[in-house]
CSV table of C-alpha atoms in Angstrom, one decimal:
chain,number,residue,atom,x,y,z
O,27,MET,CA,58.8,-74.2,18.0
O,28,LYS,CA,61.7,-73.9,15.3
O,29,THR,CA,62.6,-70.6,13.9
O,30,LEU,CA,65.5,-70.0,10.8
O,31,THR,CA,66.5,-66.8,9.7
O,32,VAL,CA,67.0,-66.0,5.9
O,33,GLU,CA,70.6,-64.0,6.0
O,34,LEU,CA,70.0,-60.8,3.8
O,35,GLY,CA,71.4,-58.0,5.5
O,36,ASP,CA,68.7,-55.4,6.6
O,37,ARG,CA,66.3,-57.7,4.8
O,38,SER,CA,66.4,-61.0,6.7
O,39,TYR,CA,63.7,-62.5,8.0
O,40,PRO,CA,62.8,-65.5,10.2
O,41,ILE,CA,61.1,-68.4,9.2
O,42,PHE,CA,58.9,-69.7,11.6
O,43,ILE,CA,58.3,-73.6,12.0
O,44,GLY,CA,55.8,-75.9,14.6
O,45,GLU,CA,52.0,-76.6,15.2
O,46,ASN,CA,49.4,-74.4,15.5
O,47,LEU,CA,50.5,-71.1,14.8
O,48,LEU,CA,48.0,-70.1,12.7
O,49,GLY,CA,46.4,-67.9,14.9
O,50,GLN,CA,49.5,-66.4,17.0
O,51,ALA,CA,48.6,-62.8,17.2
O,52,GLU,CA,52.1,-62.4,19.0
O,53,LEU,CA,53.8,-63.6,16.0
O,54,VAL,CA,52.7,-61.7,13.4
O,55,LYS,CA,52.2,-58.1,15.3
O,56,PRO,CA,56.0,-57.3,14.6
O,57,TYR,CA,55.7,-57.7,10.8
O,58,VAL,CA,53.0,-55.9,10.1
O,59,LYS,CA,54.0,-52.1,9.6
O,60,GLY,CA,50.8,-50.1,9.0
O,61,THR,CA,47.3,-50.9,9.7
O,62,GLN,CA,45.7,-52.7,6.8
O,63,VAL,CA,46.2,-56.0,5.8
O,64,LEU,CA,44.6,-57.6,2.9
O,65,ILE,CA,44.8,-61.6,3.5
O,66,VAL,CA,45.3,-63.2,-0.3
O,67,THR,CA,44.0,-67.1,-0.1
O,68,ASN,CA,41.7,-69.5,-2.6
O,69,THR,CA,38.4,-71.4,-2.5
O,70,THR,CA,39.9,-74.2,-0.9
O,71,VAL,CA,41.7,-72.9,2.0
O,72,ALA,CA,39.9,-69.9,2.7
O,73,PRO,CA,36.7,-72.4,4.3
O,74,LEU,CA,39.9,-73.9,6.1
O,75,TYR,CA,42.0,-71.6,7.8
O,76,LEU,CA,40.9,-67.8,6.7
O,77,GLU,CA,38.9,-67.2,10.0
O,78,GLN,CA,42.0,-69.1,11.7
O,79,CYS,CA,44.4,-66.9,10.4
O,80,LYS,CA,41.7,-63.5,10.7
O,81,GLN,CA,42.4,-63.9,14.5
O,82,ALA,CA,45.9,-63.4,14.6
O,83,PHE,CA,45.1,-59.7,12.6
O,84,ALA,CA,42.2,-58.6,15.2
O,85,ASP,CA,44.3,-55.5,15.6
O,86,PHE,CA,44.7,-54.4,12.2
O,87,GLU,CA,42.1,-53.4,9.9
O,88,VAL,CA,41.6,-56.8,7.5
O,89,GLU,CA,39.7,-57.2,4.8
O,90,ALA,CA,40.5,-60.4,2.3
O,91,VAL,CA,40.3,-62.1,-1.1
O,92,VAL,CA,39.6,-65.2,-2.5
O,93,LEU,CA,41.2,-66.6,-5.5
O,94,PRO,CA,39.7,-69.6,-7.3
O,95,ASP,CA,41.8,-72.4,-6.9
O,96,GLY,CA,44.4,-74.1,-9.7
O,97,GLU,CA,47.6,-73.2,-11.5
O,98,GLN,CA,45.5,-72.6,-14.1
O,99,TYR,CA,44.4,-69.2,-12.2
O,100,LYS,CA,47.8,-68.2,-12.2
O,101,ASN,CA,47.8,-65.1,-14.8
O,102,LEU,CA,47.5,-61.8,-14.7
O,103,GLU,CA,43.5,-61.8,-15.2
O,104,VAL,CA,43.5,-63.2,-11.8
O,105,LEU,CA,45.8,-60.7,-10.2
O,106,ASN,CA,43.9,-57.8,-11.1
O,107,GLN,CA,41.5,-58.9,-8.7
O,108,VAL,CA,43.6,-58.5,-5.7
O,109,PHE,CA,45.2,-54.9,-7.2
O,110,ASP,CA,40.9,-53.7,-7.3
O,111,ALA,CA,40.9,-54.6,-3.7
O,112,LEU,CA,43.6,-52.8,-2.7
O,113,ILE,CA,42.7,-49.9,-5.1
O,114,GLY,CA,39.2,-50.4,-3.9
O,115,LYS,CA,39.9,-49.9,-0.7
O,116,ARG,CA,42.2,-47.5,-0.3
O,117,PHE,CA,45.1,-49.5,0.4
O,118,ASP,CA,48.5,-47.2,1.4
O,119,ARG,CA,52.1,-48.2,1.3
O,120,LYS,CA,52.4,-49.5,4.8
O,121,CYS,CA,50.2,-52.3,4.1
O,122,THR,CA,50.6,-55.9,4.1
O,123,LEU,CA,49.8,-58.2,2.4
O,124,VAL,CA,49.0,-62.4,3.8
O,125,ALA,CA,49.6,-65.4,1.2
O,126,LEU,CA,47.4,-67.6,2.7
O,127,GLY,CA,48.0,-71.3,0.8
O,128,GLY,CA,50.1,-73.0,-1.4
O,129,GLY,CA,52.9,-71.9,-4.2
O,130,VAL,CA,50.2,-70.0,-6.7
O,131,ILE,CA,48.8,-68.5,-3.9
O,132,GLY,CA,52.2,-66.7,-2.6
O,133,ASP,CA,53.4,-66.8,-5.9
O,134,MET,CA,50.7,-64.6,-6.4
O,135,THR,CA,50.3,-62.6,-3.4
O,136,GLY,CA,54.0,-61.6,-3.3
O,137,PHE,CA,54.0,-60.6,-7.4
O,138,ALA,CA,51.1,-58.1,-6.2
O,139,ALA,CA,53.2,-56.6,-2.8
O,140,ALA,CA,56.1,-56.0,-5.4
O,141,ALA,CA,53.8,-54.2,-8.0
O,142,PHE,CA,51.2,-52.3,-5.7
O,143,GLN,CA,52.6,-49.1,-5.3
O,144,ARG,CA,56.1,-50.3,-6.4
O,145,GLY,CA,55.9,-52.5,-3.2
O,146,VAL,CA,54.6,-53.4,-0.3
O,147,ASN,CA,55.1,-55.5,2.5
O,148,PHE,CA,53.5,-59.2,2.8
O,149,ILE,CA,54.3,-62.4,5.0
O,150,GLN,CA,54.0,-66.3,3.9
O,151,ILE,CA,51.5,-68.3,5.4
O,152,PRO,CA,52.0,-71.7,3.6
O,153,THR,CA,49.6,-74.1,4.0
O,154,THR,CA,51.2,-77.0,1.1
O,155,LEU,CA,54.1,-78.7,2.0
O,156,LEU,CA,55.4,-77.5,-1.7
O,157,ALA,CA,55.0,-74.2,-0.7
O,158,GLN,CA,56.3,-74.9,3.1
O,159,VAL,CA,59.7,-76.8,1.6
O,160,ASP,CA,60.5,-74.2,-1.1
O,161,SER,CA,58.2,-71.7,-2.8
O,162,SER,CA,57.1,-69.7,0.4
O,163,VAL,CA,61.1,-68.9,1.2
O,164,GLY,CA,63.7,-67.3,-1.2
O,165,GLY,CA,61.1,-64.0,-2.4
O,166,LYS,CA,60.8,-65.4,-6.0
O,167,THR,CA,56.8,-64.5,-6.8
O,168,GLY,CA,55.6,-64.5,-10.3
O,169,VAL,CA,52.3,-65.5,-12.4
O,170,ASN,CA,52.3,-67.7,-15.4
O,171,HIS,CA,51.9,-67.1,-19.2
O,172,PRO,CA,50.7,-69.6,-22.0
O,173,GLN,CA,53.5,-69.8,-23.3
O,174,GLY,CA,55.9,-70.2,-20.2
O,175,LYS,CA,55.7,-70.7,-16.6
O,176,ASN,CA,56.5,-67.9,-14.5
O,177,MET,CA,57.7,-66.0,-17.1
O,178,ILE,CA,56.1,-62.6,-15.0
O,179,GLY,CA,57.0,-61.7,-11.8
O,180,ALA,CA,59.7,-60.4,-9.4
O,181,PHE,CA,62.2,-61.2,-6.6
O,182,HIS,CA,60.7,-60.0,-3.5
O,183,GLN,CA,61.5,-61.2,0.0
O,184,PRO,CA,58.0,-61.6,2.4
O,185,GLN,CA,59.2,-60.4,5.9
O,186,CYS,CA,58.7,-63.8,7.6
O,187,VAL,CA,57.1,-66.7,6.8
O,188,ILE,CA,54.7,-69.0,9.1
O,189,ILE,CA,55.1,-72.5,8.4
O,190,ASP,CA,52.3,-74.7,10.7
O,191,THR,CA,52.6,-77.9,9.9
O,192,LYS,CA,48.7,-78.5,11.1
O,193,THR,CA,48.0,-77.2,7.8
O,194,LEU,CA,49.3,-80.3,6.5
O,195,ASP,CA,46.3,-82.7,8.2
O,196,THR,CA,43.7,-81.4,5.3
O,197,LEU,CA,46.2,-81.6,2.6
O,198,GLU,CA,45.1,-84.3,-0.5
O,199,ASP,CA,47.5,-86.9,-0.2
O,200,ARG,CA,48.1,-85.4,-3.7
O,201,GLU,CA,49.2,-83.0,-2.8
O,202,LEU,CA,51.8,-84.0,-0.4
O,203,SER,CA,53.4,-86.3,-2.8
O,204,ALA,CA,53.7,-83.2,-5.0
O,205,GLY,CA,55.3,-81.6,-2.0
O,206,MET,CA,57.5,-83.8,-2.1
O,207,ALA,CA,59.3,-84.2,-5.2
O,208,GLU,CA,60.5,-80.7,-3.5
O,209,VAL,CA,61.9,-81.9,-0.6
O,210,ILE,CA,63.4,-85.2,-2.1
O,211,LYS,CA,65.2,-82.1,-4.3
O,212,TYR,CA,67.3,-81.0,-1.6
O,213,GLY,CA,68.9,-83.9,-0.7
O,214,LEU,CA,69.3,-84.9,-4.8
O,215,ILE,CA,70.9,-81.3,-5.6
O,216,GLY,CA,73.8,-80.6,-2.0
O,217,ASP,CA,72.3,-82.8,1.0
O,218,TYR,CA,73.3,-86.7,0.2
O,219,PRO,CA,72.4,-87.0,4.4
O,220,PHE,CA,69.8,-86.1,3.6
O,221,PHE,CA,68.4,-88.6,1.1
O,222,GLU,CA,69.7,-90.7,2.6
O,223,TRP,CA,67.2,-89.9,6.1
O,224,LEU,CA,64.7,-89.7,3.2
O,225,GLU,CA,65.1,-92.8,2.4
O,226,ALA,CA,64.5,-94.6,6.0
O,227,HIS,CA,62.0,-92.3,6.9
O,228,LEU,CA,60.1,-91.9,3.6
O,229,GLU,CA,56.7,-94.2,4.6
O,230,LYS,CA,56.4,-92.2,7.9
O,231,LEU,CA,56.4,-89.0,6.2
O,232,LEU,CA,53.7,-90.3,3.8
O,233,ALA,CA,51.2,-91.3,6.8
O,234,ARG,CA,51.4,-87.2,8.1
O,235,ASP,CA,53.9,-88.6,11.3
O,236,PRO,CA,54.9,-85.0,12.2
O,237,GLN,CA,57.6,-85.6,14.2
O,238,ALA,CA,58.9,-86.5,10.7
O,239,LEU,CA,57.0,-84.3,8.9
O,240,ALA,CA,58.2,-81.2,11.0
O,241,GLU,CA,62.8,-82.5,10.8
O,242,ALA,CA,62.0,-82.8,6.8
O,243,ILE,CA,60.6,-79.1,6.3
O,244,GLU,CA,63.3,-77.9,9.0
O,245,ARG,CA,65.9,-79.4,7.2
O,246,SER,CA,64.5,-78.8,3.7
O,247,CYS,CA,64.2,-74.9,4.9
O,248,ALA,CA,67.5,-75.0,6.5
O,249,ASN,CA,68.9,-75.8,2.5
O,250,LYS,CA,66.7,-73.6,0.7
O,251,ALA,CA,68.3,-70.3,3.5
O,252,ARG,CA,71.5,-71.2,2.9
O,253,ILE,CA,71.4,-70.7,-0.3
O,254,VAL,CA,69.1,-68.0,-0.9
O,255,ALA,CA,71.5,-66.1,1.6
O,256,LEU,CA,74.3,-66.7,-0.9
O,257,ASP,CA,72.9,-66.7,-4.7
O,258,GLU,CA,69.6,-64.3,-4.3
O,259,LYS,CA,68.6,-63.6,-7.5
O,260,GLU,CA,69.4,-66.5,-9.1
O,261,SER,CA,73.7,-65.3,-10.6
O,262,GLY,CA,75.0,-68.7,-9.5
O,263,MET,CA,74.5,-71.7,-7.3
O,264,ARG,CA,70.5,-70.9,-6.4
O,265,ALA,CA,70.2,-71.8,-9.7
O,266,LEU,CA,70.4,-76.0,-8.5
O,267,PHE,CA,67.2,-75.9,-7.3
O,268,ASN,CA,66.0,-76.0,-10.7
O,269,LEU,CA,66.9,-79.8,-10.7
O,270,GLY,CA,64.1,-81.0,-12.7
O,271,HIS,CA,62.1,-78.0,-13.4
O,272,THR,CA,63.2,-77.1,-17.0
O,273,PHE,CA,61.6,-80.5,-18.3
O,274,GLY,CA,59.3,-80.1,-15.3
O,275,HIS,CA,58.1,-76.5,-16.8
O,276,ALA,CA,57.7,-77.7,-20.1
O,277,ILE,CA,55.2,-80.5,-18.7
O,278,GLU,CA,52.4,-78.3,-17.1
O,279,ALA,CA,52.9,-76.3,-19.6
O,280,GLY,CA,52.4,-78.7,-22.1
O,281,MET,CA,49.8,-80.6,-20.9
O,282,GLY,CA,47.9,-77.4,-19.9
O,283,TYR,CA,48.5,-76.0,-16.4
O,284,GLY,CA,46.8,-77.4,-13.3
O,285,VAL,CA,46.4,-81.3,-15.6
O,286,TRP,CA,50.1,-81.7,-13.5
O,287,LEU,CA,50.8,-80.6,-10.4
O,288,HIS,CA,53.8,-78.4,-9.9
O,289,GLY,CA,55.7,-81.0,-7.8
O,290,GLU,CA,54.7,-84.4,-10.4
O,291,GLY,CA,56.4,-82.0,-13.4
O,292,VAL,CA,59.3,-81.8,-11.5
O,293,SER,CA,59.6,-85.3,-10.2
O,294,ALA,CA,59.5,-86.9,-14.2
O,295,GLY,CA,61.2,-83.6,-14.8
O,296,THR,CA,63.9,-84.8,-12.2
O,297,MET,CA,64.1,-88.0,-13.5
O,298,GLN,CA,64.7,-87.1,-17.3
O,299,ALA,CA,67.6,-85.0,-16.0
O,300,VAL,CA,69.0,-88.0,-14.1
O,301,TYR,CA,68.7,-90.4,-16.8
O,302,MET,CA,70.5,-87.6,-19.1
O,303,SER,CA,72.9,-87.9,-16.5
O,304,LYS,CA,73.1,-91.3,-16.6
O,305,LEU,CA,73.0,-90.8,-20.2
O,306,MET,CA,76.4,-88.8,-19.8
O,307,GLY,CA,78.3,-90.8,-17.5
O,308,ASN,CA,78.0,-89.2,-14.3
O,309,ILE,CA,75.3,-91.7,-12.5
O,310,ASN,CA,75.5,-95.6,-13.0
O,311,GLN,CA,72.2,-97.3,-13.0
O,312,ALA,CA,72.7,-98.1,-9.0
O,313,ASP,CA,71.7,-94.8,-8.4
O,314,PHE,CA,69.4,-94.4,-11.4
O,315,ASP,CA,67.4,-96.8,-10.0
O,316,ARG,CA,67.8,-95.5,-5.8
O,317,ILE,CA,66.3,-92.4,-7.3
O,318,GLN,CA,63.4,-93.3,-9.3
O,319,ALA,CA,62.6,-95.8,-6.4
O,320,ILE,CA,62.5,-92.8,-4.0
O,321,PHE,CA,60.4,-90.8,-6.3
O,322,GLU,CA,57.9,-94.2,-7.0
O,323,ARG,CA,57.7,-94.5,-3.4
O,324,ALA,CA,56.4,-90.7,-2.6
O,325,LYS,CA,53.9,-91.8,-4.9
O,326,LEU,CA,54.8,-89.4,-8.0
O,327,PRO,CA,55.0,-90.3,-11.5
O,328,VAL,CA,58.4,-90.9,-12.9
O,329,CYS,CA,57.0,-90.9,-16.8
O,330,PRO,CA,57.7,-87.8,-18.4
O,331,PRO,CA,53.7,-87.6,-21.4
O,332,ASN,CA,54.3,-89.7,-23.9
O,333,GLN,CA,54.7,-88.7,-27.6
O,334,GLN,CA,51.4,-88.7,-28.6
O,335,GLU,CA,50.9,-86.3,-25.8
O,336,MET,CA,53.9,-83.9,-26.3
O,337,SER,CA,56.3,-84.4,-29.1
O,338,ASN,CA,59.7,-83.7,-28.6
O,339,GLN,CA,60.1,-80.6,-30.7
O,340,THR,CA,56.9,-79.3,-28.3
O,341,TYR,CA,59.5,-80.0,-25.4
O,342,LEU,CA,62.0,-78.4,-26.9
O,343,ASP,CA,60.4,-75.2,-27.9
O,344,LEU,CA,58.8,-74.5,-24.2
O,345,MET,CA,62.1,-75.3,-22.5
O,346,ALA,CA,63.6,-73.3,-25.2
O,347,GLY,CA,61.0,-70.1,-23.4
O,348,ASP,CA,62.5,-71.2,-20.5
O,349,LYS,CA,63.6,-68.4,-18.2
O,350,LYS,CA,67.3,-70.0,-17.5
O,351,VAL,CA,67.6,-70.2,-20.7
O,352,GLN,CA,71.0,-67.7,-22.0
O,353,ALA,CA,72.0,-66.6,-25.1
O,354,GLY,CA,69.6,-69.1,-26.8
O,355,THR,CA,71.0,-72.4,-24.7
O,356,ILE,CA,69.0,-74.8,-22.4
O,357,ARG,CA,71.0,-74.7,-19.7
O,358,LEU,CA,70.2,-77.4,-17.2
O,359,VAL,CA,70.9,-78.8,-13.7
O,360,LEU,CA,72.1,-82.1,-13.9
O,361,LEU,CA,74.0,-85.3,-11.5
O,362,LYS,CA,77.6,-85.4,-11.1
O,363,SER,CA,76.3,-87.5,-7.8
O,364,ILE,CA,73.6,-88.4,-5.7
O,365,GLY,CA,74.2,-85.3,-2.9
O,366,GLU,CA,76.1,-83.0,-6.3
O,367,ALA,CA,74.3,-81.1,-9.0
O,368,TYR,CA,75.4,-78.5,-11.4
O,369,VAL,CA,73.9,-76.5,-13.5
O,370,THR,CA,75.3,-76.4,-17.9
O,371,GLY,CA,74.9,-75.3,-21.3
O,372,ASP,CA,77.5,-77.0,-22.0
O,373,TYR,CA,76.6,-80.7,-23.6
O,374,ASP,CA,76.4,-83.0,-26.0
O,375,LYS,CA,72.6,-81.6,-28.1
O,376,ALA,CA,72.4,-85.0,-29.0
O,377,LEU,CA,72.4,-86.2,-25.7
O,378,LEU,CA,68.9,-84.1,-24.9
O,379,GLU,CA,67.5,-85.5,-27.8
O,380,ARG,CA,68.0,-89.1,-26.8
O,381,THR,CA,66.7,-88.3,-23.8
O,382,LEU,CA,63.4,-86.9,-24.9
O,383,THR,CA,63.0,-89.7,-27.6
O,384,GLU,CA,64.2,-92.8,-24.8
O,385,TYR,CA,63.0,-92.2,-22.0
O,386,ARG,CA,58.8,-92.5,-22.5
O,387,CYS,CA,56.7,-94.9,-20.9
């Protein structure tokens, strides 16, 4: 088992990475402050891992809520099922919520923990690659609104993150590829050696080689933890994690939540950001082709929806509602080179229009 730490002073917490961690009581006991535990999971994960997870909390009063599975259920109406259980079972302020599932479950459970009785503890146990390398670390929680993704939420850090890499054995191939989009992102925004490593090991990762997956997860989490420690609430460099997300969130919302997986939207959205970076003279054609190739090898979409599916105006309207908009300006994460990204609202708006028009399939 490997252990990383998200350094946030008295709110610091560990990330445990290893095989067969799910049922280990000694791992979770130090991070449960009271006697009550509510495990929140979904209809896909519950049959696979809920009973095993309950074993880790056998010394506590354990209840479970099983939510429907899918991005389309990441909303306030479904979130109320968690509050109904907490209030109905008379959970108190010392209770602990446990997020057992992918990014949707993690975000919703974290937001419920942030809001219930003005804040209770929670533990992240991510079971998808995307959640393991990205959404489970850093304390971003929330739900979607029809007009924008993750527009309702809070920063609320977990007590710990437990990444059991064995859960990836049951992950669908499409979900594994979706997670690779976030892994590749870390190489693009600030870790060129990791990008080179991914180019060399991508087929091993897709084949679920345990050692390769463990290293990719550890290096991704280390990148995330380092930047979260410096910029917890995204006032500066943490915004680099949003490479491809402003475009990608527009795709998810515009096509209907659940039609495109989050990682698929990030993949196509990243290529839009890379295309715009090329138009600006930052990225040459060789680097553009190299980035496109790694996403294609990961079996991810590199093209956004066509004009009939999403017009330029639909894109712009949805991007204008993004959380990263400041003073009416859409802020984008663009590349200076592979391994170096920057956040800007100071760009030629005509280049954004050209990107939305020209980079289609």
